[in-house]
Short mmCIF file of C-alpha atoms in Angstrom, two decimals:
data_model
loop_
_atom_site.label_atom_id
_atom_site.label_comp_id
_atom_site.label_asym_id
_atom_site.label_seq_id
_atom_site.Cartn_x
_atom_site.Cartn_y
_atom_site.Cartn_z
CA MET A 26 -0.90 12.41 1.21
CA ALA A 27 1.70 10.34 -0.62
CA PRO A 28 5.26 11.64 -0.29
CA CYS A 29 6.78 13.35 -3.35
CA ARG A 30 9.64 10.87 -3.48
CA ARG A 31 7.24 8.24 -4.79
CA HIS A 32 7.80 7.84 -8.53
CA LYS A 33 4.14 8.40 -9.33
CA TYR A 34 4.11 11.91 -7.93
CA ILE A 35 6.09 15.10 -8.53
CA CYS A 36 7.11 18.02 -6.34
CA ARG A 37 8.43 20.46 -8.96
CA VAL A 38 5.66 22.94 -8.28
CA VAL A 39 5.88 26.52 -7.06
CA ASP A 40 3.89 26.06 -3.87
CA THR A 41 5.70 28.19 -1.28
CA GLU A 42 6.33 31.91 -0.95
CA GLN A 43 10.07 31.20 -1.13
CA LYS A 44 9.77 29.35 -4.45
CA LEU A 45 7.53 32.08 -5.83
CA ALA A 46 9.92 34.83 -4.76
CA ALA A 47 12.76 32.98 -6.50
CA PHE A 48 10.76 32.72 -9.73
CA LEU A 49 9.53 36.32 -9.94
CA PRO A 50 12.83 37.95 -11.11
CA GLN A 51 12.99 35.40 -13.91
CA LEU A 52 9.40 36.21 -14.90
CA ARG A 53 9.90 39.98 -14.79
CA ALA A 54 13.00 39.75 -16.97
CA ALA A 55 11.47 37.34 -19.49
CA THR A 56 11.50 38.37 -23.15
CA TRP A 57 8.33 36.34 -23.74
CA VAL A 58 5.74 34.63 -21.52
CA ALA A 59 3.26 31.83 -22.28
CA VAL A 60 0.37 31.13 -19.89
CA ASP A 61 -2.37 28.56 -19.36
CA THR A 62 -4.57 27.50 -16.46
CA GLU A 63 -6.24 24.36 -15.16
CA ALA A 64 -9.48 24.37 -13.16
CA ASP A 65 -11.68 21.75 -11.51
CA SER A 66 -14.99 22.65 -13.17
CA LEU A 67 -15.89 18.98 -13.67
CA HIS A 68 -15.25 18.12 -10.05
CA ALA A 69 -16.16 21.10 -7.85
CA TYR A 70 -18.75 23.86 -7.57
CA PRO A 71 -18.03 26.63 -7.86
CA GLU A 72 -14.88 25.93 -9.84
CA LYS A 73 -11.49 27.34 -8.88
CA VAL A 74 -8.12 27.93 -10.51
CA CYS A 75 -6.01 24.91 -9.54
CA LEU A 76 -2.85 25.51 -11.57
CA ILE A 77 -1.21 28.33 -13.52
CA GLN A 78 1.33 27.18 -16.09
CA ILE A 79 3.96 29.70 -17.16
CA SER A 80 6.69 29.20 -19.74
CA THR A 81 9.57 31.59 -20.44
CA VAL A 82 12.91 31.23 -22.20
CA SER A 83 14.22 29.90 -18.85
CA GLY A 84 11.79 26.97 -18.76
CA ASP A 85 8.33 25.86 -17.67
CA GLU A 86 6.89 26.47 -14.20
CA LEU A 87 3.72 25.28 -12.48
CA ILE A 88 2.25 27.70 -9.95
CA ASP A 89 -0.07 26.25 -7.31
CA PRO A 90 -2.86 28.74 -6.42
CA LEU A 91 -4.25 26.22 -3.91
CA ALA A 92 -1.11 26.53 -1.76
CA HIS A 93 -2.41 29.80 -0.24
CA LEU A 94 0.24 31.89 -1.99
CA ASN A 95 0.06 35.65 -2.32
CA LEU A 96 -0.37 35.80 -6.09
CA VAL A 97 -0.46 39.59 -6.36
CA PRO A 98 3.28 39.91 -7.21
CA LEU A 99 2.94 37.13 -9.79
CA LEU A 100 -0.06 38.75 -11.48
CA GLU A 101 1.67 42.14 -11.45
CA ALA A 102 4.66 40.58 -13.16
CA LEU A 103 2.43 38.93 -15.76
CA SER A 104 0.68 42.23 -16.49
CA GLY A 105 3.96 43.65 -17.77
CA HIS A 106 4.06 41.19 -20.67
CA GLN A 107 2.11 40.21 -23.74
CA LEU A 108 0.88 36.73 -22.79
CA ILE A 109 0.93 33.94 -25.34
CA MET A 110 -2.21 31.85 -24.82
CA HIS A 111 -4.39 29.40 -26.71
CA GLY A 112 -8.18 29.82 -26.70
CA ALA A 113 -7.77 32.48 -24.03
CA ASP A 114 -11.47 33.16 -23.47
CA TYR A 115 -11.97 30.64 -20.65
CA ASP A 116 -8.65 31.37 -18.96
CA LEU A 117 -9.23 35.14 -19.00
CA ARG A 118 -12.68 34.82 -17.45
CA LEU A 119 -11.35 32.41 -14.86
CA LEU A 120 -8.46 34.69 -13.86
CA LEU A 121 -10.77 37.71 -13.70
CA ARG A 122 -13.41 35.94 -11.61
CA HIS A 123 -11.02 34.45 -9.08
CA HIS A 124 -8.02 36.79 -9.10
CA GLU A 125 -9.32 40.05 -10.67
CA PHE A 126 -6.57 39.80 -13.29
CA VAL A 127 -6.83 41.38 -16.74
CA PRO A 128 -3.75 41.25 -18.99
CA LYS A 129 -2.67 44.27 -21.01
CA ALA A 130 -2.03 42.25 -24.17
CA ILE A 131 -2.25 38.66 -25.40
CA PHE A 132 -1.30 36.65 -28.47
CA ASP A 133 -4.01 34.02 -28.88
CA THR A 134 -2.74 31.17 -31.05
CA MET A 135 -6.23 29.81 -31.69
CA LEU A 136 -7.43 33.17 -32.98
CA ALA A 137 -4.33 33.39 -35.16
CA ALA A 138 -4.95 29.92 -36.63
CA ARG A 139 -8.57 30.77 -37.42
CA LEU A 140 -7.62 34.07 -39.08
CA LEU A 141 -5.20 32.09 -41.26
CA GLY A 142 -7.98 29.75 -42.32
CA LEU A 143 -6.77 26.61 -40.54
CA HIS A 144 -9.70 24.22 -40.18
CA ARG A 145 -8.14 22.30 -37.29
CA PHE A 146 -7.02 24.77 -34.66
CA SER A 147 -6.97 22.86 -31.36
CA PHE A 148 -3.69 23.16 -29.48
CA SER A 149 -2.70 19.55 -30.12
CA HIS A 150 -3.36 19.95 -33.85
CA LEU A 151 -1.25 23.10 -34.02
CA VAL A 152 1.63 21.42 -32.17
CA GLU A 153 1.52 18.51 -34.59
CA HIS A 154 1.04 20.71 -37.66
CA TYR A 155 3.86 23.16 -36.97
CA LEU A 156 6.27 21.21 -34.79
CA GLY A 157 5.64 17.60 -35.74
CA VAL A 158 5.03 16.66 -32.10
CA LYS A 159 2.07 14.46 -31.22
CA LEU A 160 0.83 15.18 -27.71
CA GLU A 161 -0.96 12.58 -25.62
CA LYS A 162 -4.50 13.53 -24.75
CA GLY A 163 -3.62 13.38 -21.09
CA PRO A 164 -5.79 14.00 -18.03
CA GLN A 165 -7.55 17.10 -19.38
CA LYS A 166 -10.71 16.19 -17.49
CA GLY A 167 -8.86 15.07 -14.38
CA ASN A 168 -9.32 16.62 -10.97
CA TRP A 169 -6.65 19.32 -10.91
CA ALA A 170 -7.38 20.12 -7.27
CA LEU A 171 -5.84 16.82 -6.13
CA ARG A 172 -2.40 17.00 -4.58
CA PRO A 173 0.25 15.97 -5.20
CA LEU A 174 0.09 16.07 -9.00
CA THR A 175 1.07 12.91 -10.81
CA GLU A 176 3.88 12.85 -13.34
CA ARG A 177 1.32 12.39 -16.10
CA MET A 178 -0.58 15.50 -14.99
CA GLU A 179 2.68 17.44 -14.80
CA ARG A 180 3.64 16.49 -18.37
CA TYR A 181 0.22 17.47 -19.65
CA ALA A 182 0.26 20.80 -17.79
CA ARG A 183 3.79 21.74 -18.87
CA ASN A 184 3.11 20.82 -22.49
CA ASP A 185 0.21 23.28 -22.55
CA THR A 186 2.64 26.21 -22.45
CA HIS A 187 5.96 24.63 -23.48
CA TYR A 188 5.12 24.73 -27.20
CA LEU A 189 3.20 28.01 -27.32
CA LYS A 190 6.13 30.28 -28.16
CA PRO A 191 7.38 28.41 -31.27
CA ILE A 192 3.80 28.04 -32.50
CA ALA A 193 3.13 31.74 -31.94
CA ASP A 194 6.29 32.63 -33.89
CA ARG A 195 5.18 30.56 -36.87
CA LEU A 196 1.66 31.94 -36.76
CA LYS A 197 2.86 35.54 -36.46
CA THR A 198 5.09 35.12 -39.51
CA GLU A 199 2.14 33.80 -41.52
CA LEU A 200 -0.15 36.57 -40.29
CA GLU A 201 2.38 39.17 -41.37
CA ALA A 202 2.84 37.51 -44.77
CA ASN A 203 -0.94 37.55 -45.31
CA GLY A 204 -1.44 41.09 -44.07
CA ARG A 205 -3.56 39.94 -41.15
CA LEU A 206 -1.38 40.68 -38.13
CA ALA A 207 -3.29 43.90 -37.39
CA TRP A 208 -6.53 41.90 -37.58
CA HIS A 209 -5.18 39.52 -34.98
CA GLU A 210 -3.98 42.30 -32.68
CA GLU A 211 -7.40 43.95 -32.80
CA SER A 212 -9.15 40.61 -32.23
CA CYS A 213 -6.99 39.86 -29.18
CA ALA A 214 -7.66 43.33 -27.75
CA ARG A 215 -11.39 42.82 -28.29
CA LEU A 216 -11.23 39.43 -26.53
CA ILE A 217 -9.57 41.01 -23.48
CA THR A 218 -12.26 43.72 -23.38
CA GLU A 219 -15.12 41.25 -23.70
CA CYS A 220 -13.74 38.92 -21.04
CA ALA A 221 -13.19 41.82 -18.63
CA ARG A 222 -16.79 43.00 -18.94
CA GLU A 223 -18.95 42.35 -15.91
CA ARG A 224 -21.83 40.01 -16.71
CA PRO A 225 -24.24 39.86 -13.78
CA ALA A 226 -26.46 36.79 -13.85
CA ASP A 227 -30.00 37.34 -15.13
CA MET A 228 -31.94 35.72 -12.32
CA ASP A 229 -35.04 35.42 -14.50
CA SER A 230 -33.25 33.30 -17.08
CA VAL A 231 -30.38 31.50 -15.32
CA TRP A 232 -32.73 28.72 -14.14
CA ARG A 233 -34.43 28.29 -17.54
CA VAL A 234 -32.50 25.16 -18.52
CA LYS A 235 -32.78 23.26 -21.79
CA GLY A 236 -36.34 22.01 -22.27
CA SER A 237 -37.92 24.67 -20.06
CA HIS A 238 -39.54 26.33 -23.08
CA LEU A 239 -41.97 23.40 -23.19
CA LEU A 240 -43.35 24.15 -19.72
CA GLY A 241 -46.35 26.22 -18.71
CA ARG A 242 -46.18 28.87 -15.99
CA PRO A 243 -47.05 26.57 -13.03
CA ALA A 244 -44.35 24.12 -14.09
CA LEU A 245 -41.89 26.98 -14.58
CA ALA A 246 -42.52 28.02 -10.99
CA LEU A 247 -41.63 24.51 -9.88
CA LEU A 248 -38.55 24.40 -12.11
CA ARG A 249 -37.29 27.66 -10.60
CA GLU A 250 -37.63 26.23 -7.08
CA LEU A 251 -36.00 22.95 -8.06
CA TRP A 252 -33.13 24.75 -9.79
CA GLN A 253 -32.51 26.84 -6.67
CA TRP A 254 -32.53 23.70 -4.51
CA ARG A 255 -30.04 22.05 -6.87
CA GLU A 256 -27.80 25.12 -6.83
CA THR A 257 -27.71 25.15 -3.04
CA GLU A 258 -27.13 21.40 -2.93
CA ALA A 259 -24.29 21.60 -5.47
CA ILE A 260 -22.50 24.27 -3.45
CA HIS A 261 -23.03 22.28 -0.25
CA ALA A 262 -21.65 19.11 -1.86
CA ASN A 263 -18.93 20.98 -3.79
CA LYS A 264 -20.01 19.12 -6.90
CA PRO A 265 -21.15 20.47 -10.30
CA PRO A 266 -24.96 20.77 -10.45
CA PHE A 267 -25.30 18.01 -13.06
CA PHE A 268 -23.87 15.60 -10.48
CA VAL A 269 -26.82 16.41 -8.23
CA LEU A 270 -29.62 16.29 -10.81
CA SER A 271 -29.57 16.64 -14.60
CA HIS A 272 -31.31 19.44 -16.50
CA GLU A 273 -33.57 16.85 -18.06
CA ALA A 274 -34.61 15.48 -14.67
CA LEU A 275 -35.39 18.99 -13.37
CA VAL A 276 -37.72 19.64 -16.31
CA GLU A 277 -39.37 16.21 -16.07
CA ILE A 278 -39.98 16.55 -12.32
CA ALA A 279 -41.39 20.05 -12.71
CA ALA A 280 -43.72 18.94 -15.51
CA ALA A 281 -44.93 15.92 -13.55
CA ALA A 282 -45.47 17.78 -10.27
CA ALA A 283 -47.38 20.57 -12.02
CA THR A 284 -49.92 18.04 -13.30
CA ALA A 285 -50.07 15.93 -10.11
CA ARG A 286 -48.24 13.02 -11.73
CA PRO A 287 -45.72 10.87 -9.82
CA ILE A 288 -42.18 12.24 -9.82
CA GLU A 289 -40.50 8.99 -8.74
CA PRO A 290 -39.75 7.80 -12.32
CA PHE A 291 -37.56 10.88 -12.80
CA LEU A 292 -35.59 10.71 -9.55
CA PRO A 293 -32.07 9.18 -9.48
CA LYS A 294 -32.00 5.57 -8.32
CA HIS A 295 -29.65 6.22 -5.42
CA LEU A 296 -31.15 9.36 -3.93
CA SER A 297 -30.62 10.07 -0.25
CA GLU A 298 -33.59 10.77 1.96
CA ARG A 299 -32.20 14.21 2.67
CA ARG A 300 -32.13 15.12 -1.02
CA ARG A 301 -35.55 13.55 -1.61
CA SER A 302 -36.89 15.69 1.21
CA GLY A 303 -35.26 18.78 -0.31
CA ILE A 304 -36.87 18.11 -3.68
CA LEU A 305 -40.30 17.63 -2.11
CA LYS A 306 -39.90 20.82 -0.11
CA ALA A 307 -38.96 22.77 -3.26
CA ILE A 308 -42.00 21.34 -5.05
CA GLY A 309 -44.25 22.23 -2.13
CA HIS A 310 -42.99 25.80 -2.17
CA GLY A 311 -43.54 26.08 -5.91
CA LEU A 312 -47.06 24.65 -5.68
CA GLY A 313 -47.89 27.12 -2.94
CA LEU A 314 -47.10 30.20 -5.04
CA GLU A 315 -49.98 32.35 -6.20
CA ALA A 316 -50.55 32.37 -9.96
CA GLU A 317 -49.37 35.98 -10.35
CA LYS A 318 -45.99 34.98 -8.93
CA HIS A 319 -45.44 32.28 -11.55
CA PRO A 320 -42.68 33.12 -14.06
CA GLU A 321 -43.74 34.47 -17.41
CA ILE A 322 -43.34 32.36 -20.52
CA LEU A 323 -40.59 33.95 -22.57
CA ARG A 324 -41.59 34.58 -26.13
CA ALA A 325 -39.18 35.63 -28.83
CA ILE A 326 -39.77 39.22 -29.78
CA GLY A 327 -39.47 39.01 -33.51
CA ARG A 328 -39.36 41.99 -35.83
CA ARG A 329 -40.36 41.31 -39.39
CA PRO A 330 -37.65 42.81 -41.61
CA SER A 331 -38.72 45.15 -44.39
CA GLU A 332 -38.02 44.35 -48.02
CA SER A 333 -35.17 46.85 -48.02
CA GLU A 334 -33.67 45.16 -44.95
CA LYS A 335 -33.93 41.74 -46.60
CA SER A 336 -32.15 43.10 -49.62
CA ALA A 337 -29.46 44.75 -47.47
CA TYR A 338 -28.96 41.50 -45.54
CA LEU A 339 -28.46 39.49 -48.73
CA ASP A 340 -26.00 42.08 -50.06
CA LEU A 341 -24.01 42.00 -46.82
CA GLN A 342 -24.07 38.21 -46.71
CA LYS A 343 -22.89 38.00 -50.32
CA ARG A 344 -20.08 40.46 -49.63
CA ARG A 345 -19.07 38.64 -46.44
CA ASP A 346 -19.08 35.21 -48.04
CA ALA A 347 -17.10 36.40 -51.07
CA HIS A 348 -14.38 37.88 -48.85
CA ALA A 349 -14.34 34.79 -46.63
CA ALA A 350 -13.93 32.49 -49.63
CA LYS A 351 -11.11 34.62 -51.02
CA LEU A 352 -9.36 34.76 -47.64
CA GLY A 353 -10.05 31.11 -46.87
CA ILE A 354 -11.57 31.85 -43.45
CA ASP A 355 -14.81 31.08 -41.64
CA PRO A 356 -17.40 33.71 -42.70
CA THR A 357 -18.55 34.14 -39.09
CA LEU A 358 -15.14 35.61 -38.24
CA ILE A 359 -16.19 38.58 -40.34
CA ALA A 360 -19.79 38.72 -39.08
CA SER A 361 -22.36 36.35 -37.64
CA ARG A 362 -25.88 36.06 -39.02
CA ALA A 363 -27.19 38.08 -36.08
CA THR A 364 -24.64 40.82 -36.77
CA LEU A 365 -25.63 40.90 -40.45
CA SER A 366 -29.27 41.31 -39.43
CA ASP A 367 -28.41 44.21 -37.15
CA LEU A 368 -26.31 45.88 -39.85
CA ALA A 369 -29.08 45.42 -42.42
CA HIS A 370 -31.52 47.09 -40.02
CA SER A 371 -29.19 50.02 -39.31
CA TRP A 372 -25.58 50.21 -40.46
CA GLU A 373 -25.08 53.55 -38.67
CA LYS A 374 -26.29 52.14 -35.35
CA HIS A 375 -24.38 48.84 -35.38
CA ALA A 376 -21.25 49.32 -37.51
CA ASP A 377 -19.25 50.68 -34.58
CA ALA A 378 -19.58 47.29 -32.86
CA LEU A 379 -17.48 45.75 -35.64
CA MET A 380 -13.71 45.65 -35.49
CA SER A 381 -12.11 47.95 -38.05
CA TRP A 382 -10.97 45.11 -40.31
CA GLN A 383 -14.45 43.57 -40.28
CA ARG A 384 -15.97 46.94 -41.12
CA GLU A 385 -13.60 47.42 -44.05
CA LEU A 386 -14.52 44.05 -45.51
CA LEU A 387 -18.25 44.72 -45.26
CA LYS A 388 -18.34 48.30 -46.46
#
């Protein structure tokens, strides 16, 4: 590992218990806290939290979860604050999955921008729009598990939280002026609830990758075996599954093997003998399954709406679109097409799933 004194690398990272202990009083006393995370989802499997960026009035800090720190005191300190975040969905799910952390409150700047009708609501666009600062794209897709971090990675990581507070202040002022602050608060609370909900994998659908709907049952049996092989191989190699074999290749191989056609045209050019053997073994297992053990073909269970439901849907859509146009926001923020269909079928059954401000607009 290159020494930190080299210009290319930095060492201003909280990566020891002593550094963390020194930072915690500052965090607990903070009047505001901005948070972001970086993961290695493009480089490892399963992914992990590689960096936690935290900004307060005292400055910006980078916390290194890979340094085997006890993060419990840090997460407890964070839970005492409303966290300013941008596009918090991914970060919240990541922190829950790996650290069982659920914040009590957040202020999501992306949600705020959308509720104000901004058409460009990426973080970099908001920084430029409100603060006149143009951020470099930086190493967003870099491998954040590598140590030490480079100066370029440090700048990118710190910028992700450094500007959140002034942007949040501007957005909050505009939300208040437009009478939408309560909408935002409810939307942020809903986001926390949704991200904290356990979502066990549906093992009968997780392997049904794009293109699988074109396959018959024998080929689906092969696809399921190939997907499981790829999953095991990805974990073994600590690489995302698409690095092992693409979705398209899985489907093509399954379709070919099910009809006794050669699979070689669909295999990667530089495939090791070990992986080739694994693929052939998975195919052999799938071919050996009895017909009754083949997966079912999923068919959409459609319900033909009645004339009254069609009329109710059009009324709701008209009402939604009129409000959205007047407010200058994306209509789907009020209700998606699927939600409108559910409401048209039974308002009493589905209205409670709406947030109160959405319900008021659609009544």
